[in-house]
Coordinates of C-alpha atoms in Angstrom, one line a residue:
Chain A
M1 CA 21.4 -23.1 -9.3
E2 CA 19.2 -25.3 -11.1
H3 CA 17.3 -26.9 -7.9
I4 CA 16.4 -23.4 -6.4
S5 CA 13.1 -21.9 -7.8
L6 CA 12.3 -18.0 -7.8
S7 CA 9.9 -18.7 -5.3
Q8 CA 12.3 -20.0 -3.5
I9 CA 14.3 -16.9 -3.5
A10 CA 11.2 -14.7 -3.2
I11 CA 10.0 -16.9 0.1
V12 CA 13.9 -16.2 1.8
A13 CA 14.2 -12.8 0.8
G14 CA 11.0 -12.3 2.2
I15 CA 11.5 -14.1 5.7
L16 CA 14.8 -11.9 6.1
L17 CA 12.9 -9.0 5.4
I18 CA 10.4 -9.9 8.3
L19 CA 13.0 -10.5 10.4
I20 CA 15.1 -6.8 9.6
G21 CA 11.5 -5.5 10.0
L22 CA 10.5 -7.3 13.3
W23 CA 14.4 -6.4 14.7
A24 CA 13.5 -2.7 13.7
I25 CA 10.2 -3.0 15.9
I26 CA 11.9 -4.4 19.2
S27 CA 15.2 -3.1 19.4
Q28 CA 15.0 0.7 18.4
R29 CA 14.0 3.6 20.6
N30 CA 13.0 5.9 17.9
I31 CA 9.0 6.0 17.2
I32 CA 9.4 6.9 13.6
K33 CA 12.4 3.9 13.2
M34 CA 9.8 1.7 14.7
I35 CA 7.3 2.7 11.9
I36 CA 9.9 2.2 9.4
G37 CA 10.4 -1.7 10.9
F38 CA 6.6 -1.9 10.5
S39 CA 6.7 -1.1 6.9
L40 CA 9.4 -3.6 6.2
F41 CA 7.5 -6.0 8.2
D42 CA 4.7 -5.5 5.8
T43 CA 6.7 -5.7 2.4
G44 CA 8.2 -8.6 3.5
I45 CA 5.2 -10.4 4.3
H46 CA 3.8 -9.3 0.6
I47 CA 7.1 -11.0 -1.1
V48 CA 6.5 -14.0 0.8
M49 CA 2.8 -14.4 -0.5
V50 CA 3.5 -13.5 -3.7
G51 CA 6.5 -15.8 -3.9
V52 CA 3.9 -18.7 -2.4
G53 CA 1.7 -18.0 -5.2
Y54 CA 4.4 -18.2 -7.9
V55 CA 4.7 -21.6 -10.4
R56 CA 7.9 -22.0 -12.1
G57 CA 7.6 -20.8 -15.5
K58 CA 4.1 -19.4 -15.8
T59 CA 2.8 -16.1 -16.9
A60 CA 0.8 -13.3 -15.2
P61 CA -3.2 -13.9 -14.8
V62 CA -4.2 -11.5 -17.7
L63 CA -5.7 -13.2 -20.0
D64 CA -5.1 -12.2 -24.0
E65 CA -3.1 -12.8 -27.1
A66 CA -0.2 -14.6 -24.8
V67 CA -2.6 -16.7 -22.6
N68 CA -5.2 -19.4 -24.5
V69 CA -8.6 -19.1 -22.7
K70 CA -9.4 -22.7 -23.2
E71 CA -5.7 -24.0 -21.5
A72 CA -5.4 -21.0 -18.4
A73 CA -5.2 -23.0 -15.8
R74 CA -1.9 -24.8 -17.2
Q75 CA -0.3 -21.1 -18.0
I76 CA -0.6 -18.8 -15.6
V77 CA 0.0 -17.9 -11.9
D78 CA -2.1 -18.1 -8.7
P79 CA -4.0 -15.2 -9.0
L80 CA -5.5 -15.5 -5.2
P81 CA -2.2 -14.3 -3.1
Q82 CA -2.4 -11.5 -5.7
A83 CA -5.6 -10.1 -5.2
L84 CA -5.3 -10.8 -1.4
V85 CA -1.7 -8.8 -1.3
L86 CA -3.2 -6.0 -3.5
T87 CA -5.8 -5.2 -0.8
A88 CA -2.8 -5.5 1.9
I89 CA -0.5 -3.0 0.2
V90 CA -3.6 -0.4 0.2
I91 CA -4.2 -1.0 3.9
G92 CA -0.4 -1.1 5.0
L93 CA -0.5 2.4 3.8
G94 CA -3.7 3.2 6.0
I95 CA -1.9 1.9 9.0
T96 CA 1.4 3.2 8.6
A97 CA -0.4 6.4 8.3
L98 CA -2.5 6.2 11.1
M99 CA 1.1 5.1 13.2
L100 CA 2.7 8.3 11.7
A101 CA -0.7 10.3 13.0
Y102 CA -0.4 9.1 16.4
A103 CA 3.6 9.2 16.5
L104 CA 3.0 13.3 15.4
R105 CA 0.6 13.7 18.4
L106 CA 2.5 12.1 21.1
Y107 CA 5.7 14.5 19.9
Q108 CA 3.6 17.2 20.4
K109 CA 2.4 16.4 23.7
K110 CA 6.1 15.3 25.0
K111 CA 8.0 16.9 23.1
T112 CA 10.3 13.6 22.4
L113 CA 10.2 10.5 20.2
D114 CA 12.0 8.2 22.4
V115 CA 9.5 5.2 23.9
K116 CA 11.3 5.1 27.0
K117 CA 10.1 8.5 27.8
F118 CA 6.4 7.3 27.6
N119 CA 6.2 5.7 31.2
D120 CA 2.7 6.9 32.1
L121 CA 1.3 3.5 32.2
K122 CA 4.3 2.1 33.9
W123 CA 4.3 1.0 37.6
Chain B
M1 CA 18.7 -18.8 -15.4
I2 CA 19.0 -14.7 -16.2
L3 CA 15.7 -14.4 -14.2
K4 CA 17.3 -16.6 -10.9
L5 CA 20.6 -14.0 -11.3
I6 CA 18.5 -10.6 -11.4
A7 CA 16.2 -12.0 -8.4
I8 CA 19.5 -12.8 -6.4
V9 CA 20.7 -9.2 -7.3
L10 CA 17.3 -7.7 -6.2
A11 CA 16.9 -9.7 -3.1
L12 CA 20.2 -8.9 -2.0
A13 CA 19.8 -5.3 -2.8
I14 CA 16.2 -5.5 -0.7
L15 CA 17.9 -7.1 2.3
L16 CA 21.0 -4.0 2.3
M17 CA 18.5 -1.5 1.6
G18 CA 16.2 -2.8 4.6
V19 CA 19.4 -2.9 6.8
I20 CA 20.1 0.4 5.8
A21 CA 16.8 1.7 6.9
V22 CA 16.9 0.2 10.3
E23 CA 20.4 1.2 11.2
N24 CA 20.9 4.5 9.6
K25 CA 21.3 7.3 12.6
K26 CA 19.6 9.8 10.0
L27 CA 15.5 9.6 9.8
V28 CA 15.9 11.1 6.0
V29 CA 18.1 8.3 5.1
A30 CA 16.3 5.7 6.8
V31 CA 13.0 6.8 5.5
I32 CA 14.9 7.2 2.0
A33 CA 16.1 3.6 1.9
A34 CA 12.1 2.3 2.9
G35 CA 11.3 3.8 -0.5
V36 CA 13.5 2.4 -2.2
V37 CA 13.3 -1.3 -0.6
S38 CA 9.6 -0.8 -1.8
L39 CA 10.9 0.0 -5.4
F40 CA 13.0 -3.1 -5.5
A41 CA 10.4 -5.3 -4.4
S42 CA 7.7 -4.2 -7.2
V43 CA 10.7 -5.1 -9.8
F44 CA 10.6 -8.4 -7.8
Y45 CA 6.9 -8.8 -7.9
L46 CA 7.3 -8.0 -11.9
L47 CA 9.7 -11.0 -12.0
L48 CA 7.2 -13.3 -10.0
A49 CA 4.3 -12.7 -12.6
A50 CA 2.2 -10.3 -10.6
P51 CA 2.0 -6.8 -12.3
D52 CA -1.0 -5.5 -10.5
V53 CA 0.8 -6.3 -6.9
A54 CA 3.9 -4.4 -9.0
M55 CA 2.1 -1.1 -9.8
T56 CA 0.4 -0.9 -6.3
E57 CA 3.9 -1.6 -4.6
A58 CA 5.3 1.4 -7.3
A59 CA 2.6 3.6 -6.8
I60 CA 2.0 3.4 -3.1
G61 CA 4.7 2.1 -1.7
S62 CA 7.2 3.7 -2.7
G63 CA 5.2 7.0 -3.8
L64 CA 2.8 7.8 -0.7
S65 CA 4.0 6.4 1.7
T66 CA 7.3 8.2 1.6
I67 CA 6.0 11.4 1.0
I68 CA 3.5 11.0 4.0
F69 CA 6.8 9.9 6.4
F70 CA 8.4 13.4 5.0
Y71 CA 5.3 15.3 6.0
V72 CA 5.5 14.1 9.5
L73 CA 9.6 14.4 9.7
N74 CA 8.8 17.8 8.5
K75 CA 6.6 18.9 10.9
I76 CA 8.2 17.3 13.7
K77 CA 11.4 19.6 13.2
K78 CA 9.5 22.7 12.8
D79 CA 8.0 21.8 15.9
R80 CA 11.7 21.3 17.6
K81 CA 12.9 24.9 16.1
D82 CA 10.2 26.3 17.5
H83 CA 10.7 25.7 20.9
A84 CA 14.5 25.4 20.9
Chain C
M1 CA 23.4 -7.0 26.7
L2 CA 21.1 -9.5 27.9
K3 CA 18.3 -7.4 26.3
K4 CA 19.8 -7.9 23.0
I5 CA 20.5 -12.1 23.6
F6 CA 17.0 -12.0 24.4
F7 CA 16.0 -9.9 21.3
L8 CA 18.3 -12.3 19.0
L9 CA 16.5 -15.2 20.6
V10 CA 13.2 -13.7 19.9
L11 CA 14.3 -13.9 16.1
A12 CA 15.7 -17.1 15.9
G13 CA 12.6 -18.4 16.8
F14 CA 10.4 -16.4 14.6
A15 CA 13.0 -17.5 11.9
V16 CA 12.9 -21.3 12.7
M17 CA 8.8 -21.1 12.6
L18 CA 8.2 -18.8 9.5
F19 CA 11.2 -21.2 7.6
N20 CA 9.4 -24.5 8.8
A21 CA 6.1 -23.3 7.2
Y22 CA 7.6 -21.8 4.1
G23 CA 11.0 -22.2 3.4
L24 CA 11.3 -26.2 2.6
S25 CA 8.7 -26.7 0.7
G26 CA 9.3 -27.2 -3.0
P27 CA 7.9 -25.4 -5.8
D28 CA 4.3 -26.2 -7.0
Q29 CA 4.0 -27.3 -10.5
Q30 CA 0.8 -26.9 -11.2
L31 CA -2.2 -24.8 -9.5
N32 CA -4.5 -25.9 -6.5
D33 CA -8.2 -26.5 -7.5
V34 CA -9.0 -23.1 -5.9
A35 CA -7.0 -21.0 -8.3
A36 CA -7.5 -23.5 -11.5
H37 CA -11.2 -23.0 -10.7
Y38 CA -11.0 -18.8 -11.2
A39 CA -8.9 -19.7 -14.2
E40 CA -11.2 -22.1 -16.0
K41 CA -14.8 -20.6 -15.1
G42 CA -13.3 -17.1 -14.8
P43 CA -13.9 -16.0 -18.3
Q44 CA -17.0 -17.5 -18.0
E45 CA -18.9 -16.5 -15.1
V46 CA -17.3 -13.0 -14.5
G47 CA -16.1 -12.6 -18.2
A48 CA -12.8 -10.0 -17.4
A49 CA -9.8 -10.8 -18.7
N50 CA -7.6 -9.4 -15.7
L51 CA -7.7 -12.8 -13.1
V52 CA -6.8 -10.4 -10.4
A53 CA -9.9 -8.0 -10.7
S54 CA -12.1 -10.9 -11.2
V55 CA -10.7 -12.3 -7.6
I56 CA -11.1 -8.5 -6.5
V57 CA -14.4 -7.9 -6.9
T58 CA -16.2 -10.7 -7.2
Y59 CA -15.2 -13.9 -5.8
R60 CA -13.9 -12.0 -2.8
G61 CA -15.8 -9.0 -2.9
L62 CA -16.6 -9.0 0.2
D63 CA -12.9 -8.9 1.6
T64 CA -12.5 -5.6 -0.5
L65 CA -15.6 -4.1 1.3
G66 CA -13.5 -5.0 4.5
E67 CA -10.6 -3.4 3.1
V68 CA -12.1 -0.5 2.1
T69 CA -14.3 0.3 5.8
I70 CA -10.5 -0.1 7.0
L71 CA -9.0 2.8 4.9
F72 CA -12.2 4.8 5.5
L73 CA -11.9 4.4 8.7
A74 CA -7.9 4.6 9.1
A75 CA -8.8 8.1 6.9
S76 CA -11.4 9.1 9.8
I77 CA -9.0 9.1 12.9
I78 CA -6.2 10.7 11.1
G79 CA -8.8 13.7 10.2
F80 CA -9.9 13.6 14.0
F81 CA -6.7 13.4 15.3
L82 CA -5.3 16.0 12.9
K83 CA -7.8 18.3 12.8
A84 CA -6.4 21.7 11.2
R85 CA -7.0 24.7 13.1
R86 CA -9.8 26.6 10.9
D87 CA -9.1 30.2 12.0
N88 CA -7.0 32.7 10.3
Q89 CA -5.7 34.1 13.9
R90 CA -2.2 32.8 12.7
A91 CA 0.1 34.4 10.5
P92 CA -0.1 32.6 6.8
K93 CA 2.3 29.9 7.1
Q94 CA 5.9 30.7 6.1
V95 CA 6.6 28.3 2.9
R96 CA 9.8 28.5 1.0
K97 CA 8.7 29.8 -2.6
T98 CA 8.9 26.7 -4.8
S99 CA 10.4 27.3 -8.1
E100 CA 9.2 28.4 -11.1
I101 CA 9.7 25.5 -12.8
L102 CA 8.1 22.8 -10.8
E103 CA 5.5 25.0 -10.8
T104 CA 4.8 25.5 -14.4
A105 CA 4.9 21.9 -15.1
A106 CA 2.5 20.6 -12.2
K107 CA -0.1 23.1 -14.0
V108 CA 0.6 20.7 -17.4
I109 CA 1.3 17.4 -16.2
T110 CA -1.2 17.3 -13.0
P111 CA -4.2 17.1 -15.4
V112 CA -2.5 14.2 -17.5
I113 CA -1.8 12.4 -14.1
F114 CA -5.5 12.3 -12.8
L115 CA -6.8 11.4 -16.7
F116 CA -4.1 8.2 -16.2
G117 CA -5.5 7.4 -12.8
I118 CA -9.3 7.4 -14.4
Y119 CA -7.5 5.2 -17.5
V120 CA -6.2 2.6 -15.1
F121 CA -9.1 1.9 -13.2
I122 CA -11.9 2.5 -16.0
N123 CA -9.2 -0.5 -17.9
G124 CA -9.2 -2.4 -14.7
H125 CA -10.9 -5.5 -16.1
L126 CA -8.8 -5.7 -19.1
T127 CA -5.3 -5.0 -18.1
P128 CA -3.1 -5.1 -15.2
G129 CA -4.3 -2.0 -12.8
G130 CA -7.6 -1.4 -11.2
G131 CA -9.4 0.7 -8.7
F132 CA -6.6 0.6 -6.3
Q133 CA -4.2 2.0 -8.3
G134 CA -5.9 4.6 -10.1
G135 CA -6.7 6.0 -6.8
A136 CA -3.1 5.6 -5.6
I137 CA -2.3 7.4 -9.2
I138 CA -5.0 9.9 -8.5
A139 CA -3.4 10.7 -4.9
S140 CA -0.1 11.3 -6.5
G141 CA -1.1 13.9 -8.1
L142 CA -2.6 15.5 -5.3
V143 CA 0.9 15.6 -4.0
L144 CA 2.4 17.0 -7.0
M145 CA -0.1 20.0 -6.9
L146 CA 0.6 20.1 -3.4
L147 CA 4.5 20.4 -3.8
A148 CA 3.8 22.8 -6.4
N149 CA 1.5 25.3 -4.3
P150 CA 2.0 24.0 -0.6
V151 CA -0.5 26.8 0.9
K152 CA -3.1 25.7 -1.4
K153 CA -6.3 24.8 0.6
I154 CA -8.0 21.7 -0.7
N155 CA -11.5 21.7 -0.4
H156 CA -12.4 18.7 1.8
N157 CA -16.1 18.9 1.1
I158 CA -16.0 17.7 -2.4
I159 CA -13.4 15.0 -1.0
R160 CA -16.3 13.8 1.6
V161 CA -18.7 14.1 -0.7
I162 CA -17.2 12.0 -3.6
E163 CA -16.2 9.2 -1.3
S164 CA -19.7 8.9 0.5
I165 CA -21.3 8.8 -2.7
S166 CA -19.0 6.4 -4.2
G167 CA -19.0 4.0 -1.2
F168 CA -23.0 4.1 -1.0
S169 CA -22.9 3.1 -4.7
F170 CA -20.6 0.4 -4.1
I171 CA -22.7 -1.3 -1.8
L172 CA -25.6 -0.7 -3.8
L173 CA -24.6 -2.4 -6.7
G174 CA -23.1 -5.5 -4.4
I175 CA -27.4 -5.4 -3.4
F176 CA -28.3 -5.7 -6.9
G177 CA -26.4 -8.4 -7.5
L178 CA -28.2 -10.0 -4.2
L179 CA -31.5 -9.2 -5.8
L180 CA -30.9 -9.5 -9.5
A181 CA -28.0 -12.2 -9.4
G182 CA -26.5 -15.1 -7.9
G183 CA -25.5 -13.1 -4.8
F184 CA -23.8 -10.0 -3.0
L185 CA -21.2 -8.0 -5.5
D186 CA -22.4 -10.7 -8.3
N187 CA -21.8 -9.0 -11.6
A188 CA -24.3 -10.7 -13.8
F189 CA -26.8 -8.6 -13.2
L190 CA -25.6 -6.7 -16.4
P191 CA -25.2 -8.4 -20.0
L192 CA -21.4 -10.3 -20.1
G193 CA -21.0 -8.8 -23.5
D194 CA -17.8 -9.7 -25.3
F195 CA -14.9 -10.8 -24.0
G196 CA -11.9 -8.7 -23.9
T197 CA -13.8 -5.7 -24.7
L198 CA -14.4 -2.3 -22.9
L199 CA -18.2 -2.7 -22.1
S200 CA -17.7 -6.2 -20.8
A201 CA -17.8 -8.3 -17.4
G202 CA -21.4 -7.0 -16.4
A203 CA -20.9 -4.6 -13.3
V204 CA -17.0 -4.8 -12.8
P205 CA -16.1 -1.8 -14.2
L206 CA -18.7 0.0 -12.8
I207 CA -17.7 -1.7 -9.5
Y208 CA -14.4 -0.9 -9.9
I209 CA -14.6 3.1 -10.9
F210 CA -16.5 3.2 -7.8
I211 CA -13.5 1.4 -5.7
G212 CA -11.0 4.0 -7.5
L213 CA -12.8 7.2 -6.7
K214 CA -12.9 5.7 -3.0
V215 CA -9.5 4.8 -2.5
G216 CA -8.7 8.1 -4.2
A217 CA -10.7 9.9 -2.1
E218 CA -9.4 8.7 0.8
L219 CA -6.0 8.6 -0.1
S220 CA -6.7 12.2 -0.8
G221 CA -7.7 13.1 2.2
I222 CA -4.9 11.1 4.6
V223 CA -2.4 12.7 2.8
S224 CA -3.8 16.7 2.7
N225 CA -4.7 16.2 6.2
L226 CA -1.0 15.0 7.0
Q227 CA 0.1 18.0 5.0
E228 CA -2.0 20.9 6.5
T229 CA -2.2 20.0 9.7
Q230 CA -1.0 22.9 12.1
K231 CA 0.2 23.0 15.5
E232 CA -3.0 22.5 18.1
Q233 CA -2.7 23.8 21.6
I234 CA -3.5 20.9 23.8

C-alpha cells in the first residue's frame, strides 16, 4: 500500500477504461453502443492525463490562503494537464453530439442502427 | 492512506460501470451507466487535486451528455413506433 | 470466434503500448520546468489566483481559440443536419404533460441556475470555475427549462447573436493584447490590479466572460437542436 501512489491508481484505472471503450468500439454492432464506447475512451484519456499531472502530496493550483504565493511551486500540482483536459472535455461533448446527430440521420435513412447493414460502400 | 483506499474503490466502481455500459443489452441502462462513470470520474479528479476538471466533468460529462443521449434515443424510439 | 481473438490481440497490443508509456513510471516528486514557471511567475505576469485559468486564457490562449472554433463547427454542423422543419402544417407535437411540481420548480430555479453560471464564469480567475463550466451550467438551466416545457420554442436568433458577438469580442481582445501588450491574447493591456480581488488580472475576467457566453450559447444550441428536431422527409 505504501509503494503505490494515487497517480499510479489513476493511470491504471484510466488505461483500463480506455481498453473497455476500445473494446466497445471494435466489437459492438449498435451505433449508439459505439458512441458510448467513444465517450468511455474519452473519459479514460482524461483520467490518465490528470493522473500524469498529479504530484504526491500537493494541492490544487489555486492560490489562496492555503497556498503561499512565494512558495507556490513547491505546493501545487501541475496546472497544464488540467487546462488541456478542461478543453478536451468540452470538445468531447461536441464530438459526441455530432456523432449522435449522424446516428439519428443514419437511422432515419435506413431504419436500423446495426453497422453491419450499412454496406453501401462495401465491394 | 484513506485517500488511496477511496481512490481504489472509485477506480473499481468506474471500471464496473464501464463494463455495464458496454455489455448491457438495454440502451437506457448503458447510457445511465456511462453517466455514472463520468460522475465517479469527477470525484476522482477531486482526489487528484483538480477541482476545475471535476466541475467540468460533473456539469458536462454526467449532465449534458446523458441528456443528449436520451434526446436521441427518444427520437429513435418515436420513429420506430411510427413505422411499425 | 476468430474475430474475438483478433479483437483481443488488438486490445492486448494497445494495453502493452499504454502501460509502457505511462504505467511503469514512478510518481514525480517535483514539478517540471514549465509548470514551475507557471507557478512562480504566473501571479506576477498574469495576476490570476487560479493558475488553471491563467494557463487557459493567456499562456495557452491559442488552444482555447482552437477549442472554441471546433465547438462552433460541431454546433453548426449539428444545426445543419437536424434542421427542423419550420412549417406549421404538422399536427402539434404530442407530449406527455409535465407535472405541476416540475413546472413551478423550473420557473423558480432556472433564473437562479443562470445566475450561478454567470457567477462561476465571472469568478473564474479567483476560484475553481471559469468560462467552460459556467457555459455548461447555463446550458443545464436551458435543459431544465426544456424538460419542464417541451413545446417551448427556443429563439435561435438570440443564441446566434450572442454567440457571434462574444466570439468576435474574444478575438478583438486578443488583437488588443497584440497591439497594446506583449502578444496575442496577452492580458496586460488592462491594469493588473490587486492580486486576488475581483477586478484583477487585467483582461482575464473579460475574456472568460466572453468564452463563457460563447460556450453557453453553443451548448444551448446543440441541446435545443437535438431536442426539437423533427422527422424530415429525405
